[in-house]
Structures are given as structure tokens and as C-alpha cells.
XYZ file of C-alpha atoms in Angstrom:
312
model
C 3.609 -25.122 4.211
C 1.658 -22.215 2.795
C 3.321 -20.976 -0.369
C 0.915 -19.595 -2.957
C 0.734 -15.819 -2.605
C -2.129 -13.463 -3.241
C -1.602 -11.124 -6.195
C 0.693 -8.726 -4.352
C 3.271 -8.658 -7.158
C 0.772 -7.507 -9.803
C 1.630 -4.207 -11.460
C -0.727 -1.259 -10.793
C -3.794 -1.367 -13.003
C -5.960 1.349 -14.560
C -8.684 1.297 -11.900
C -8.566 0.489 -8.214
C -10.810 0.509 -5.182
C -9.185 0.479 -1.759
C -11.569 -0.192 1.128
C -10.773 -0.217 4.840
C -13.070 -1.949 7.323
C -13.571 -2.019 11.099
C -15.532 -4.783 12.821
C -18.651 -3.729 14.712
C -18.535 -4.153 18.474
C -19.952 -7.532 19.479
C -20.510 -8.719 15.899
C -20.211 -12.406 15.021
C -17.250 -12.027 12.709
C -15.802 -15.504 12.177
C -18.508 -16.754 9.824
C -18.347 -13.541 7.780
C -14.556 -13.798 7.594
C -14.791 -17.382 6.367
C -17.237 -16.255 3.682
C -14.907 -13.397 2.756
C -11.915 -15.726 2.368
C -13.916 -17.878 -0.006
C -15.165 -14.848 -1.887
C -11.662 -13.447 -2.429
C -10.556 -16.703 -4.009
C -13.751 -16.900 -6.047
C -13.461 -13.356 -7.391
C -9.859 -13.838 -8.443
C -10.638 -17.087 -10.230
C -13.952 -16.002 -11.737
C -12.744 -12.871 -13.478
C -9.827 -14.724 -15.037
C -12.424 -16.858 -16.797
C -15.197 -14.309 -17.367
C -13.320 -11.264 -18.588
C -10.561 -11.110 -21.168
C -9.564 -7.601 -20.124
C -6.150 -7.902 -18.564
C -5.238 -8.780 -14.983
C -7.829 -8.512 -12.234
C -7.098 -8.981 -8.554
C -8.718 -8.852 -5.129
C -6.251 -8.783 -2.226
C -7.226 -9.169 1.438
C -5.145 -7.842 4.349
C -5.739 -8.443 8.075
C -4.483 -6.169 10.853
C -2.805 -7.280 14.085
C -5.887 -6.733 16.247
C -8.208 -8.354 13.717
C -5.884 -11.379 13.629
C -6.440 -11.800 17.365
C -10.197 -11.127 17.181
C -10.543 -13.785 14.492
C -8.437 -16.259 16.486
C -6.107 -16.836 13.531
C -2.966 -18.974 13.947
C -0.315 -18.265 16.567
C 2.440 -17.348 16.766
C 1.591 -14.399 14.555
C 3.642 -13.409 11.497
C 6.970 -12.185 12.859
C 6.551 -8.474 12.035
C 2.774 -8.089 12.316
C 2.022 -5.409 14.889
C 0.011 -2.252 15.391
C 1.762 0.523 13.506
C 3.042 3.181 15.894
C 3.065 6.774 14.687
C 6.387 8.187 13.546
C 6.699 11.770 14.705
C 9.324 14.122 13.360
C 9.980 17.724 14.320
C 7.544 18.969 11.659
C 5.571 16.044 10.198
C 3.918 12.892 11.570
C 3.150 9.531 10.030
C -0.113 8.959 11.879
C -1.393 5.594 13.055
C -5.026 4.694 12.361
C -7.080 1.750 13.566
C -8.613 -0.755 11.135
C -9.280 -4.482 10.839
C -9.401 -5.416 7.149
C -8.098 -3.962 3.909
C -9.321 -4.842 0.408
C -7.327 -3.882 -2.690
C -9.401 -4.330 -5.844
C -7.731 -3.794 -9.205
C -8.803 -4.087 -12.855
C -8.548 -2.418 -16.239
C -12.332 -2.022 -16.324
C -13.849 -0.007 -13.452
C -17.031 -2.096 -13.708
C -15.074 -5.107 -12.460
C -13.886 -3.176 -9.402
C -17.478 -2.104 -8.757
C -18.823 -5.652 -8.947
C -16.101 -6.959 -6.617
C -16.713 -4.156 -4.123
C -20.448 -4.806 -4.092
C -19.975 -8.525 -3.498
C -17.539 -7.856 -0.641
C -19.849 -5.265 0.925
C -22.730 -7.750 1.044
C -20.567 -10.052 3.151
C -19.039 -7.433 5.436
C -21.738 -4.820 6.031
C -23.648 -6.923 8.606
C -20.532 -7.196 10.792
C -18.267 -4.269 9.865
C -18.220 -0.602 8.905
C -16.317 0.678 5.899
C -14.273 3.507 7.394
C -12.667 4.575 4.126
C -13.081 3.832 0.449
C -10.795 5.319 -2.178
C -11.249 5.003 -5.925
C -7.847 5.225 -7.576
C -7.119 5.717 -11.247
C -4.162 5.611 -13.593
C -3.008 9.162 -14.347
C -1.370 9.468 -17.774
C 1.772 7.291 -17.927
C 1.633 6.184 -14.290
C 2.195 9.608 -12.765
C 1.067 10.830 -9.375
C -1.235 13.839 -9.266
C 1.834 15.993 -8.582
C 3.055 15.173 -12.091
C 5.956 12.782 -11.471
C 6.018 9.106 -12.404
C 5.283 7.015 -9.304
C 6.994 3.717 -8.487
C 9.997 3.990 -10.805
C 12.210 2.196 -8.270
C 9.842 -0.749 -7.916
C 11.509 -4.153 -8.268
C 10.857 -5.913 -11.554
C 10.819 -9.522 -12.705
C 11.854 -12.142 -10.142
C 12.869 -9.402 -7.702
C 9.181 -8.657 -7.140
C 8.730 -12.065 -5.504
C 11.964 -11.716 -3.535
C 11.137 -8.324 -2.036
C 7.357 -8.678 -1.923
C 6.676 -12.183 -0.606
C 7.809 -13.952 2.578
C 10.060 -16.943 2.041
C 11.793 -19.415 4.330
C 12.583 -16.726 6.939
C 9.068 -17.249 8.366
C 8.044 -20.731 7.130
C 4.614 -20.742 8.789
C 3.682 -17.691 6.723
C 5.561 -18.382 3.528
C 3.691 -16.787 0.639
C 2.394 -13.971 2.811
C 3.232 -10.280 2.609
C 3.234 -7.180 4.826
C 0.854 -4.514 3.568
C 1.193 -0.915 4.714
C -1.120 1.868 3.601
C -1.216 5.640 3.982
C -3.690 8.065 2.476
C -1.991 11.338 1.531
C -3.593 14.656 0.701
C -1.488 16.910 -1.532
C -1.505 20.678 -1.161
C -1.811 21.285 -4.861
C -2.087 25.080 -4.718
C 1.244 25.284 -2.904
C 2.816 22.636 -5.133
C 1.734 24.369 -8.309
C 3.408 27.609 -7.231
C 6.800 25.880 -7.541
C 8.696 25.989 -10.787
C 9.459 22.691 -12.524
C 13.071 22.978 -11.370
C 11.982 23.452 -7.749
C 9.622 20.472 -7.957
C 12.416 18.334 -9.377
C 14.625 19.147 -6.392
C 11.827 18.046 -4.043
C 11.449 14.701 -5.810
C 15.046 14.121 -6.950
C 14.021 13.292 -10.537
C 13.528 15.215 -13.752
C 9.827 15.645 -14.360
C 9.598 15.092 -18.114
C 12.025 12.186 -18.485
C 11.673 10.481 -15.055
C 15.473 10.241 -14.891
C 17.002 10.440 -11.433
C 19.039 13.573 -10.737
C 22.793 13.232 -10.714
C 24.713 12.898 -7.454
C 25.770 16.364 -6.420
C 22.622 17.872 -7.913
C 20.042 15.799 -6.035
C 19.276 17.391 -2.633
C 19.799 15.251 0.471
C 16.217 15.960 1.548
C 14.658 14.928 -1.761
C 12.110 12.121 -1.770
C 14.274 9.715 -3.763
C 17.343 10.345 -1.596
C 15.541 9.469 1.639
C 13.609 6.446 0.373
C 16.647 4.631 -1.019
C 17.388 2.017 1.672
C 20.330 -0.366 2.070
C 21.110 -3.163 4.524
C 24.245 -3.328 6.660
C 26.163 -4.847 3.736
C 25.226 -2.113 1.292
C 22.599 -4.160 -0.572
C 19.604 -2.181 -1.754
C 16.287 -3.009 -0.092
C 13.039 -2.499 -1.958
C 9.285 -2.633 -1.505
C 6.501 -3.085 -4.045
C 4.555 0.133 -4.369
C 1.047 -0.076 -5.812
C 0.249 3.604 -5.264
C -2.678 5.205 -7.054
C -3.850 8.807 -7.380
C -7.327 9.801 -6.282
C -9.205 13.092 -6.513
C -12.387 14.987 -5.759
C -11.934 18.016 -8.022
C -15.151 19.815 -7.031
C -13.840 19.941 -3.450
C -10.298 20.791 -4.477
C -8.994 17.489 -3.092
C -6.295 15.349 -4.666
C -3.862 12.873 -3.250
C -2.009 9.593 -3.360
C -3.037 6.332 -1.770
C 0.332 4.904 -0.762
C 0.319 1.131 -0.580
C 3.352 -1.111 -0.167
C 3.781 -4.877 -0.144
C 6.975 -6.317 1.300
C 8.477 -9.509 2.671
C 9.380 -7.557 5.801
C 7.772 -4.481 7.302
C 11.089 -3.206 8.674
C 12.133 -1.954 5.217
C 8.982 0.170 4.846
C 9.341 1.362 8.433
C 12.907 2.545 7.845
C 11.772 4.485 4.755
C 9.064 6.154 6.832
C 11.519 7.097 9.568
C 13.867 8.608 6.985
C 10.975 10.579 5.499
C 9.376 11.880 8.678
C 12.262 12.074 11.152
C 15.078 12.521 8.664
C 18.476 11.048 7.896
C 20.247 12.598 9.655
C 17.561 13.707 12.127
C 15.925 16.886 10.896
C 16.701 16.198 7.236
C 13.111 15.155 6.514
C 11.499 14.491 3.128
C 10.773 17.869 1.511
C 7.738 16.363 -0.228
C 5.984 16.295 3.163
C 5.790 20.097 3.068
C 3.291 19.594 0.243
C 1.588 16.385 1.426
C -0.096 15.185 4.604
C -0.596 11.587 5.713
C -4.095 11.226 7.178
C -3.986 7.458 7.746
C -1.456 4.742 8.446
C -2.147 1.044 9.083
C -0.185 -2.193 8.838
C -1.887 -5.374 7.614
C -0.773 -8.893 6.814
C -1.735 -10.518 3.509
C -2.100 -14.261 4.143
C -1.208 -16.751 1.443
C -3.966 -18.225 -0.695
C -3.424 -21.503 1.147
C -4.367 -19.860 4.448
C -7.427 -18.253 2.839
C -8.420 -21.693 1.548
C -8.118 -23.113 5.067
C -10.566 -20.523 6.392
C -12.935 -20.414 3.434
C -16.528 -21.366 4.133
C -17.388 -24.630 2.450
């Protein structure tokens, strides 16, 4: 059984490149995919040896439709599907079409560049890069809006438990569900709020990153609506690897939201709480200052599966 996971439980690094690809119509994609699988393994192994500069990772995700185009194993991973938009009364989590997702991460931006160039050489003949985002660490892990991002991430052994598929889907043990959204923040509107008003939107104190007390934290705050429990009251978590990005000369700044999880249903419930509301209409106030312009679900196969498809 496939067990060895890609580096989905790594903590966010200083520099990141996210690239999203769509296969060209009629392209011969299987040979390129086999080369890509081998390259992903090679890049991960090579930089561990070449560079003593902290963790480096290259993570490959495959969408539902790409899985079928590539004639990958059936039955598919249990929760791999095309993400359907989630439409609330005011805000929408849009669905966007893509085939492959690459998440490149390193302390040194030169490493991300070299990995991206190597991947592009393999994919450009058969696919178009429909989005590329260069993320960076902002101060002490804060989003562009000034609050620490990912405070509720699982730590230690819980990262494997919540981030990697286990015996519940034995054919895909070691895999993970990857969901991405690219958000644009309306910084001019956000910056007009006082610190106290911003804290009520997020549900945390800005300077200390401490969660607001019950009774003070609004029901439509971001932290209130993204705290998920199962039917027995056990907290459910996802691994967020979010990174800020910006184009200051164009007045653009945002967050690339990226989650890894052993089940997509947890992420999906968070999204429904945010965009539709819990109860309905009590949507995430942060969405009044942010807009999701993409939304795609991918599956991250185990390293064993990548090995099986790697070109010799």
C-alpha cells in the first residue's frame, strides 16, 4: 500500500511559488506527466543534499479531471471531485478549472526559481500556466492584513493525523486533499478600520495573536466560523500553508489560501460556514474585505504513486 506522503505537513517557508497548470487540448500528456513525477521526487531529494538552507519542498497536486485524462488508478480517491462553487447571499467561493498544482517552498528564493524553471521545461510543451503566485513570509507569519495566519494549525503528530489519509482509504494512504483559493484584499477599505474593528472581524487581538474571549468574539468573526467540530464535539482541523503575495505598484495584495487535509469535507464545511453562514446569513465578515478569485480541489498522491508513474 502507498504510505509515504509528499511534504504536505511542512511548515510554511520564507519563499513560495504556487503555479497552476491546464493541459493543452490534444496534447500528449502522459509522457510529460511521467517526467514530472520523476522530477518532483528528484527535486525534493536533490535539494536536501545540495543546499544546507532549511527545508525545501516541491508538492504536486492533480485535479479530478486531470486524473481521468491521465488515466490514473480507479476508483478515484474517495473525496476527489470538481469543486462546486459555494454561493451565499453576498459572497461566492468561485470554482475554477485547472489540471495540476505545484507548491514550491524554500528559505532561499533562488531554490524556488530553479525548481519552477525545471518544472516549466517539462510542462510548457503540453500545458499552459494559468496562474503563478510568488508568496513571501510577512514579518512573524502575518497575512498582509496584519494578523498572524495559521495559528490554529495542528502541530506535532496531529499534522499527520489531520493532513494525510490513513486506513480510511487504503488505496490512497499517504495522500492528501489540496484546496486552493487566491484572495484579493481590499486594503484601502481594511485600513480605514480601527484596530479594535479589525480584531472583531478576525476574532483575535492583533498585537498578541490571542483569541478573543467568548462573549467578546463576534459570531461572524473569521475564527468563530472556521472552528469546526464533528458530531461528537471533536475539533476538526486542516493544515494551512497560506502565503501573502503583493504587487504594490498596482495596489494589489492578497492571500493565497492553501489547505492540505485527510478529507476535503472538513475544508468544505469551513467554506460553507464562511460564505453561506452559520446560521445562514451569518457569513464571515472578513469576506467584506476580501474576494476569492479562484477555487480548485486537487489530490496530492503519495510518493509511492509518483514513483510508480515516474519515467525511468
